[in-house]
Structure formats: structure tokens, C-alpha cells
Coordinates of C-alpha atoms in Angstrom, one line a residue:
M620 CA -22.5 -20.9 -3.0
I621 CA -22.5 -23.2 -6.0
F622 CA -23.0 -22.9 -9.7
K623 CA -26.6 -23.1 -10.8
S624 CA -25.7 -25.1 -13.9
N625 CA -22.8 -26.9 -15.5
N626 CA -23.1 -24.7 -18.5
E627 CA -22.2 -21.7 -16.6
K628 CA -19.2 -23.6 -14.9
N629 CA -18.0 -24.7 -18.2
D630 CA -18.4 -21.1 -19.8
L631 CA -16.3 -19.6 -16.9
S632 CA -13.6 -22.3 -17.2
E633 CA -13.6 -21.7 -20.9
A634 CA -13.3 -17.7 -20.5
L635 CA -10.4 -18.3 -17.9
Q636 CA -8.5 -20.5 -20.3
K637 CA -9.0 -18.0 -23.0
S638 CA -7.8 -15.3 -20.9
E639 CA -4.7 -17.0 -20.0
K640 CA -4.1 -17.7 -23.8
F641 CA -4.6 -14.1 -24.8
A642 CA -2.3 -12.9 -21.8
K643 CA 0.6 -14.5 -23.5
Y644 CA 0.2 -12.3 -26.6
A645 CA -0.4 -9.2 -24.4
Y646 CA 2.6 -10.0 -22.3
K647 CA 4.8 -9.9 -25.5
D648 CA 3.5 -6.6 -26.7
A649 CA 3.8 -5.0 -23.2
K650 CA 7.5 -6.1 -23.3
S651 CA 7.9 -4.6 -26.6
S652 CA 6.4 -1.3 -25.2
I653 CA 8.9 -1.3 -22.3
K654 CA 11.7 -1.7 -24.9
L655 CA 10.4 1.3 -26.6
L656 CA 10.3 3.2 -23.4
K657 CA 13.9 2.3 -22.5
R658 CA 15.1 3.5 -26.0
I659 CA 13.2 7.0 -25.7
V660 CA 14.6 7.6 -22.2
K661 CA 18.1 6.7 -23.3
E662 CA 17.8 9.2 -26.2
A663 CA 16.5 11.9 -24.2
T664 CA 19.1 11.5 -21.5
E665 CA 21.8 11.5 -24.2
Q666 CA 20.7 14.6 -25.7
L667 CA 20.6 16.3 -22.5
D668 CA 24.0 15.2 -21.9
D669 CA 25.2 16.4 -25.1
R670 CA 23.6 19.7 -24.6
I671 CA 25.1 20.3 -21.1
T672 CA 28.6 19.2 -22.6
T673 CA 28.2 21.8 -25.5
L674 CA 27.4 24.4 -23.0
R675 CA 30.5 23.7 -20.9
E676 CA 32.8 23.8 -24.0
T677 CA 31.6 27.2 -25.2
N678 CA 32.1 30.6 -23.5
Y679 CA 28.3 31.0 -23.0
S680 CA 27.6 31.2 -19.3
D681 CA 24.1 31.4 -18.0
N682 CA 23.9 29.7 -14.7
E683 CA 20.1 29.7 -14.8
I684 CA 20.0 27.9 -18.1
Y685 CA 22.9 25.5 -17.2
D686 CA 21.1 24.7 -13.9
G687 CA 17.7 24.2 -15.7
L688 CA 19.3 21.5 -18.1
A689 CA 21.1 19.7 -15.3
S690 CA 17.9 19.6 -13.2
Q691 CA 16.1 18.1 -16.3
L692 CA 18.7 15.5 -16.7
E693 CA 18.7 14.7 -12.9
E694 CA 14.7 14.4 -13.0
I695 CA 14.8 12.0 -16.0
G696 CA 17.4 9.9 -14.1
Q697 CA 15.4 9.8 -11.0
K698 CA 11.9 9.3 -12.5
F699 CA 12.4 7.5 -15.8
E700 CA 15.5 5.5 -15.9
I701 CA 14.2 3.2 -13.1
L702 CA 10.7 3.0 -14.7
P703 CA 11.2 0.3 -17.3
E704 CA 12.9 -2.1 -14.8
R705 CA 10.0 -1.6 -12.4
L706 CA 7.4 -2.3 -15.2
D707 CA 9.3 -5.3 -16.1
E708 CA 9.0 -6.7 -12.6
E709 CA 5.3 -5.8 -12.4
L710 CA 4.7 -7.4 -15.8
D711 CA 6.5 -10.6 -14.7
F712 CA 4.4 -10.7 -11.6
L713 CA 1.1 -10.2 -13.6
N714 CA 2.3 -12.9 -16.0
Q715 CA 2.1 -15.4 -13.0
K716 CA -1.5 -14.7 -11.9
K717 CA -4.8 -16.1 -13.1
F718 CA -7.8 -13.7 -13.7
S719 CA -7.4 -11.2 -10.8
I720 CA -10.0 -9.2 -8.9
T721 CA -9.2 -6.7 -6.4
L722 CA -11.5 -5.4 -3.5
F723 CA -11.6 -1.8 -2.9
G724 CA -13.5 0.1 -0.2
R725 CA -13.1 2.3 3.0
T726 CA -12.3 0.7 6.2
M727 CA -15.3 -1.2 7.6
A728 CA -17.3 -1.1 4.3
G729 CA -17.6 -4.9 4.3
K730 CA -14.6 -6.2 2.4
S731 CA -13.8 -8.7 5.0
T732 CA -17.3 -9.9 5.1
L733 CA -17.4 -10.3 1.4
M734 CA -14.0 -12.4 1.9
E735 CA -15.8 -14.6 4.3
V736 CA -18.7 -15.2 2.0
L737 CA -16.6 -16.2 -0.9
T738 CA -14.3 -18.4 1.2
H739 CA -17.0 -19.8 3.5
G740 CA -15.0 -18.6 6.4
N741 CA -15.8 -18.5 10.1
G742 CA -15.9 -14.8 10.3
K743 CA -12.6 -14.2 12.2
S744 CA -11.5 -11.4 10.0
I745 CA -14.9 -9.5 10.1
G746 CA -14.7 -6.2 12.0
L747 CA -11.0 -6.3 12.1
G748 CA -10.3 -3.8 9.2
A749 CA -9.1 -0.9 11.3
Q750 CA -6.6 -3.3 12.9
R751 CA -4.9 -4.6 9.8
T752 CA -1.4 -3.6 8.9
T753 CA -0.5 -1.7 5.9
L754 CA 1.3 -4.8 4.6
D755 CA -1.8 -6.9 5.0
V756 CA -2.8 -7.9 1.5
R757 CA -4.8 -11.1 1.3
T758 CA -5.3 -13.1 -1.9
Y759 CA -7.6 -16.2 -2.1
E760 CA -9.2 -18.2 -4.8
Y761 CA -12.8 -18.3 -5.7
K762 CA -14.1 -20.3 -8.7
G763 CA -10.8 -20.1 -10.4
L764 CA -10.4 -16.3 -9.9
F765 CA -7.9 -14.7 -7.6
V766 CA -9.5 -12.3 -5.3
T767 CA -7.2 -9.7 -3.5
D768 CA -8.5 -7.7 -0.5
V769 CA -6.3 -4.6 0.3
P770 CA -6.3 -2.1 3.2
G771 CA -9.1 0.2 3.4
I772 CA -9.2 3.5 1.7
A773 CA -9.2 6.7 3.9
A774 CA -7.9 4.3 6.7
F775 CA -5.7 5.3 9.7
E776 CA -2.4 4.6 7.8
G777 CA -3.6 7.1 5.1
E778 CA -1.3 7.4 2.1
E779 CA 0.7 4.5 2.8
D780 CA -2.4 2.2 2.9
E781 CA -3.7 3.7 -0.2
S782 CA -0.4 3.4 -2.2
I783 CA -0.4 -0.4 -1.3
A784 CA -4.0 -0.7 -2.6
F785 CA -3.3 1.1 -5.8
E786 CA -0.3 -1.1 -6.5
A787 CA -2.5 -4.3 -6.2
A788 CA -4.9 -2.4 -8.5
K789 CA -2.5 -2.0 -11.1
K790 CA -2.1 -5.7 -11.5
S791 CA -5.7 -6.6 -11.4
D792 CA -8.1 -7.2 -14.1
L793 CA -11.3 -6.1 -12.5
I794 CA -12.1 -3.9 -9.6
I795 CA -15.1 -4.5 -7.2
F796 CA -15.6 -1.2 -5.4
L797 CA -17.3 -1.6 -2.2
I798 CA -19.4 1.2 -0.7
T799 CA -22.2 1.5 2.0
N800 CA -25.7 2.8 1.9
D801 CA -24.9 5.9 3.9
A802 CA -23.9 9.1 1.9
P803 CA -20.9 8.4 -0.5
Q804 CA -17.6 10.3 0.8
A805 CA -15.5 12.6 -1.1
S806 CA -12.5 10.3 -0.4
E807 CA -14.2 7.3 -2.0
A808 CA -15.0 9.3 -5.0
E809 CA -11.4 10.3 -5.3
C810 CA -10.2 6.9 -4.9
L811 CA -12.7 5.6 -7.6
N812 CA -11.6 8.4 -10.1
N813 CA -7.9 7.2 -9.4
I814 CA -9.0 3.6 -10.3
L815 CA -10.7 4.6 -13.4
A816 CA -7.7 6.6 -14.4
L817 CA -5.8 3.3 -14.5
G818 CA -8.2 2.2 -17.1
K819 CA -9.5 -0.5 -14.9
P820 CA -13.2 -1.9 -15.2
V821 CA -15.3 -1.4 -12.0
I822 CA -18.2 -3.1 -10.5
C823 CA -19.7 -0.9 -7.6
L824 CA -21.3 -2.9 -4.8
I825 CA -23.5 -1.0 -2.5
N826 CA -23.4 -2.9 0.9
V827 CA -26.5 -2.3 2.7
F828 CA -26.5 -2.2 6.6
A829 CA -29.4 -3.9 8.4
D830 CA -28.7 -5.8 11.7
I831 CA -29.7 -9.3 12.7
S832 CA -28.1 -11.4 15.4
D833 CA -30.5 -14.2 16.0
P834 CA -32.6 -16.5 13.7
S835 CA -35.7 -15.5 15.7
E836 CA -35.4 -11.9 14.4
I837 CA -35.9 -13.0 10.9
K838 CA -39.3 -11.0 10.5
I839 CA -38.1 -7.8 12.0
F840 CA -35.0 -8.1 9.7
K841 CA -37.0 -8.6 6.5
R842 CA -39.0 -5.4 7.3
D843 CA -35.7 -3.4 8.2
L844 CA -33.9 -4.7 5.1
R845 CA -36.9 -3.9 3.0
E846 CA -36.7 -0.3 4.1
S847 CA -32.9 -0.1 3.8
M848 CA -33.0 -1.4 0.1
D849 CA -35.7 1.2 -0.9
Q850 CA -35.1 1.8 -4.5
D851 CA -35.4 5.7 -4.4
E852 CA -32.7 5.8 -1.7
L853 CA -30.4 3.5 -3.4
A854 CA -31.1 5.5 -6.6
A855 CA -30.0 8.6 -4.8
I856 CA -26.6 7.0 -3.7
K857 CA -25.8 6.4 -7.4
K858 CA -26.7 10.0 -8.3
Q859 CA -24.3 11.3 -5.4
F860 CA -21.5 9.3 -7.2
W861 CA -22.5 10.5 -10.4
D862 CA -22.4 13.9 -9.3
F863 CA -18.8 13.3 -7.9
G864 CA -18.0 12.1 -11.3
H865 CA -18.8 15.5 -12.9
E866 CA -16.7 17.3 -10.4
Y867 CA -13.8 15.3 -12.1
G868 CA -14.9 16.1 -15.5
Q869 CA -16.0 12.5 -15.9
D870 CA -19.2 10.7 -16.8
W871 CA -19.6 7.7 -14.3
H872 CA -23.2 6.7 -15.5
K873 CA -21.8 3.4 -17.1
I874 CA -20.4 2.0 -13.9
R875 CA -22.2 -1.1 -13.0
F876 CA -24.0 -0.9 -9.6
A877 CA -25.4 -3.8 -7.6
Y878 CA -27.0 -3.9 -4.1
V879 CA -26.2 -6.6 -1.5
H880 CA -26.5 -7.4 2.3
L881 CA -23.2 -9.1 2.8
K882 CA -23.9 -9.9 6.6
S883 CA -26.8 -12.0 5.8
A884 CA -25.0 -13.8 3.1
F885 CA -22.3 -14.7 5.7
L886 CA -25.0 -15.8 8.3
A887 CA -26.7 -18.0 5.8
Q888 CA -23.5 -20.3 5.9
Q889 CA -23.3 -20.3 9.6
A890 CA -24.7 -23.4 11.4
E891 CA -26.5 -21.4 14.0
F892 CA -28.7 -19.8 11.4
S893 CA -29.3 -23.1 9.3
T894 CA -33.1 -22.8 10.0
V895 CA -33.5 -19.6 8.1
S896 CA -30.4 -19.9 5.9
E897 CA -32.5 -19.9 2.5
D898 CA -34.3 -16.7 3.6
L899 CA -31.2 -14.9 4.5
Y900 CA -29.3 -16.0 1.3
H901 CA -32.3 -14.7 -0.8
L902 CA -32.6 -11.4 1.2
S903 CA -28.8 -10.8 0.8
R904 CA -29.0 -10.6 -2.9
F905 CA -25.7 -12.2 -3.1
D906 CA -26.9 -14.6 -5.7
Y907 CA -27.4 -11.7 -8.0
V908 CA -24.0 -10.3 -7.3
D909 CA -22.4 -13.8 -7.8
N910 CA -24.0 -14.1 -11.2
L911 CA -23.1 -10.6 -12.2
L912 CA -19.5 -11.2 -11.3
I913 CA -19.4 -14.5 -13.0
K914 CA -21.2 -13.3 -16.3
E915 CA -19.0 -10.4 -16.4
V916 CA -15.7 -12.5 -16.4
I917 CA -17.5 -15.0 -19.1
S918 CA -18.2 -11.9 -21.4
N919 CA -15.2 -9.8 -21.0
G920 CA -12.6 -11.8 -19.0
P921 CA -10.3 -12.2 -22.1
F922 CA -10.4 -8.6 -23.0
Y923 CA -9.9 -7.5 -19.4
K924 CA -6.8 -9.7 -19.3
I925 CA -5.3 -8.0 -22.5
K926 CA -6.4 -4.6 -21.0
A927 CA -4.6 -5.2 -17.7
Y928 CA -1.2 -5.9 -19.5
S929 CA -1.7 -3.0 -21.8
D930 CA -2.6 -0.4 -19.2
L931 CA 0.1 -1.6 -16.9
V932 CA 2.6 -0.3 -19.5
T933 CA 0.5 2.3 -21.4
V934 CA -0.6 4.5 -18.7
P935 CA 3.0 5.1 -17.3
V936 CA 4.4 5.1 -20.8
I937 CA 2.0 7.9 -21.8
E938 CA 2.7 9.9 -18.6
S939 CA 6.4 9.6 -19.3
L940 CA 6.2 10.7 -22.8
E941 CA 4.1 13.7 -21.8
M942 CA 6.6 14.6 -19.1
L943 CA 9.5 14.2 -21.6
F944 CA 7.6 16.4 -24.1
N945 CA 7.3 19.1 -21.5
Q946 CA 10.9 18.9 -20.6
S947 CA 11.7 19.0 -24.4
T948 CA 9.7 22.2 -24.8
L949 CA 11.4 23.8 -21.6
N950 CA 14.9 22.6 -23.0
S951 CA 14.1 24.2 -26.4
N952 CA 13.2 27.5 -24.9
Q953 CA 16.3 27.4 -22.8

């Protein structure tokens, strides 16, 4: 794929340069937030230490209260004292990356095909999603963007795979969430809800399944794809996702959806389909997806870059402060 105009290419380049510039300021602010967290954790730990010491020096003996305070101190030590150091590492890693996009989706949803399309690959990785290891995180460059493909959600490795995927999402500026045109699964909705909880912007791609294995099948393929891309059916898929959102107490109507047939976009790049490549690429609707992605980065890239730094620190800091507040309330009651 190529840019339709030099203006668009220049606009994207300018947006990426602006993103990197804004990221420097966001990095400094995030570092300041980590320092604040370190101070709060230190103060909370010292206060609990003092209260435990005071109890030891008095004749007051209540093993339940003493054990409760000791348990709080241990929990803070385990969960919070290492958090600032971990955030520092994640922040430094984020600071080394250009604008980053992470691909999410269940195994065999088409993430590997999308990667092959973006990189003009030979198709070696297509269909191997279920055979990937949990450590298999692939990053490649597309038009100046870093695109990361992570293990599929709801895959055979379960929680370990999803943990790796979410760690990648934390360091991402934009999420491409890939689903298929069969009924959305509850596991997909749960994953999407967790991503949105990180504060990440999401574009949802619906990868439509319709088979073609030979250029001579183009007429039949057009008919099948037209039926698969029926607007009423695709609207029903969106509604199912929106209904899942209500179950989580969220309104997902603002999530951007786009329809695509990734296999035909991939085949359009292959020599054996050269006679029908233009038809295949047009039918794939990948041109629309490509434009949507680029325009999103041009319009919101600098803001998303700042947001990535902010969310990387803000989300765990807020969670930590809530935890410390609850501990403080319990501590006061004791």
C-alpha cells in the first residue's frame, strides 16, 4: 500500500514528530508522579511501622489488631514498594519507542494476516496463531509507526498469554482490537473492558470471513463477500458488543468500528493473484482501514502519546492510593 498523496504523508510525518516532542514533556510529568508515589508509600510504611512499634512498647495486647497492622505493612511492602521501580522501567521503555499500536484479538481472528498485509509478507505466519509461544511478541514498523502483535486472547496458554498482551497494551498509544463476523465472545468483551480500563483509545476491526483460493473464483467470491458484509448483520455485531458494554456498566457506542476482509487484502499483494489484485484490494476495504488509522494518528497522535505516558503512571497510582486509603481506614478502626 502507498499513500494517496504527499500531503497525507507529510501530515503523518508532522504528527509523529509532534508526538515525540510532546512525549518529552509527558515523560517529565510522569517521572514527577512516580516520585510522589514513592513519597506516599514511604510515609504510609513509616506510619505503620511507628504504630506497630508503639503497640509493642505498651501493655496493650490484642493479637488480632497487632496481626492486622503487621499484615497491612507486609502488603504495602509487597505490592507498593516495588511499584515505583517497575513504573520507572516501563516509563523508560516507553520513552524509547515511536508512536505505538498494539493488535489485540483472539487466536485466529486475523492478526497475523493483518501483519502480513502491513509488511507485504509472504504469508508464513498466517494460521500459526495457535502455535505461538507466550513469549512471541512481534513488533514491526509501518509508515513510521511501531505495530506490536501479541499472543491471542482466550488462547491455549490462558492467563499467561493475556498477561503478556496487557503488558504490551500498557506501553501502547493506540489499540487495534480485531474481532470476526461471527458472534462476539464474552472473553473478547472482557478483554476489551480491561483495555478501556487502562484508558487506551481503541479502533475495532471486524474481519469478515469469505474464502477465495484461486483467481478464477473472483465472481463467486464477490457474491459471498457481499452477503458476509451485509450491513444489518454487521450492525448486529456492533450491537452485541454494545450490550456487553452495558454488562460492565460502560457505554461503548463511541468505539470506532470498521469492516475489512484481510485475506483478500493479503492476496492482492501476491503474484499469483496479480490479474485480480485491484478487485481484491477494493473488495477488502483495507484502503478505508488504512486511511482511518492514518487519519486517527494525524488527528490525535500527539494527544494519544501524552495520554500513554499519563495513563501508564496515573492508573496504577490511583489504584495504589485507593488501596492505601482503604488500609488507612482499616488501620484507624483498629
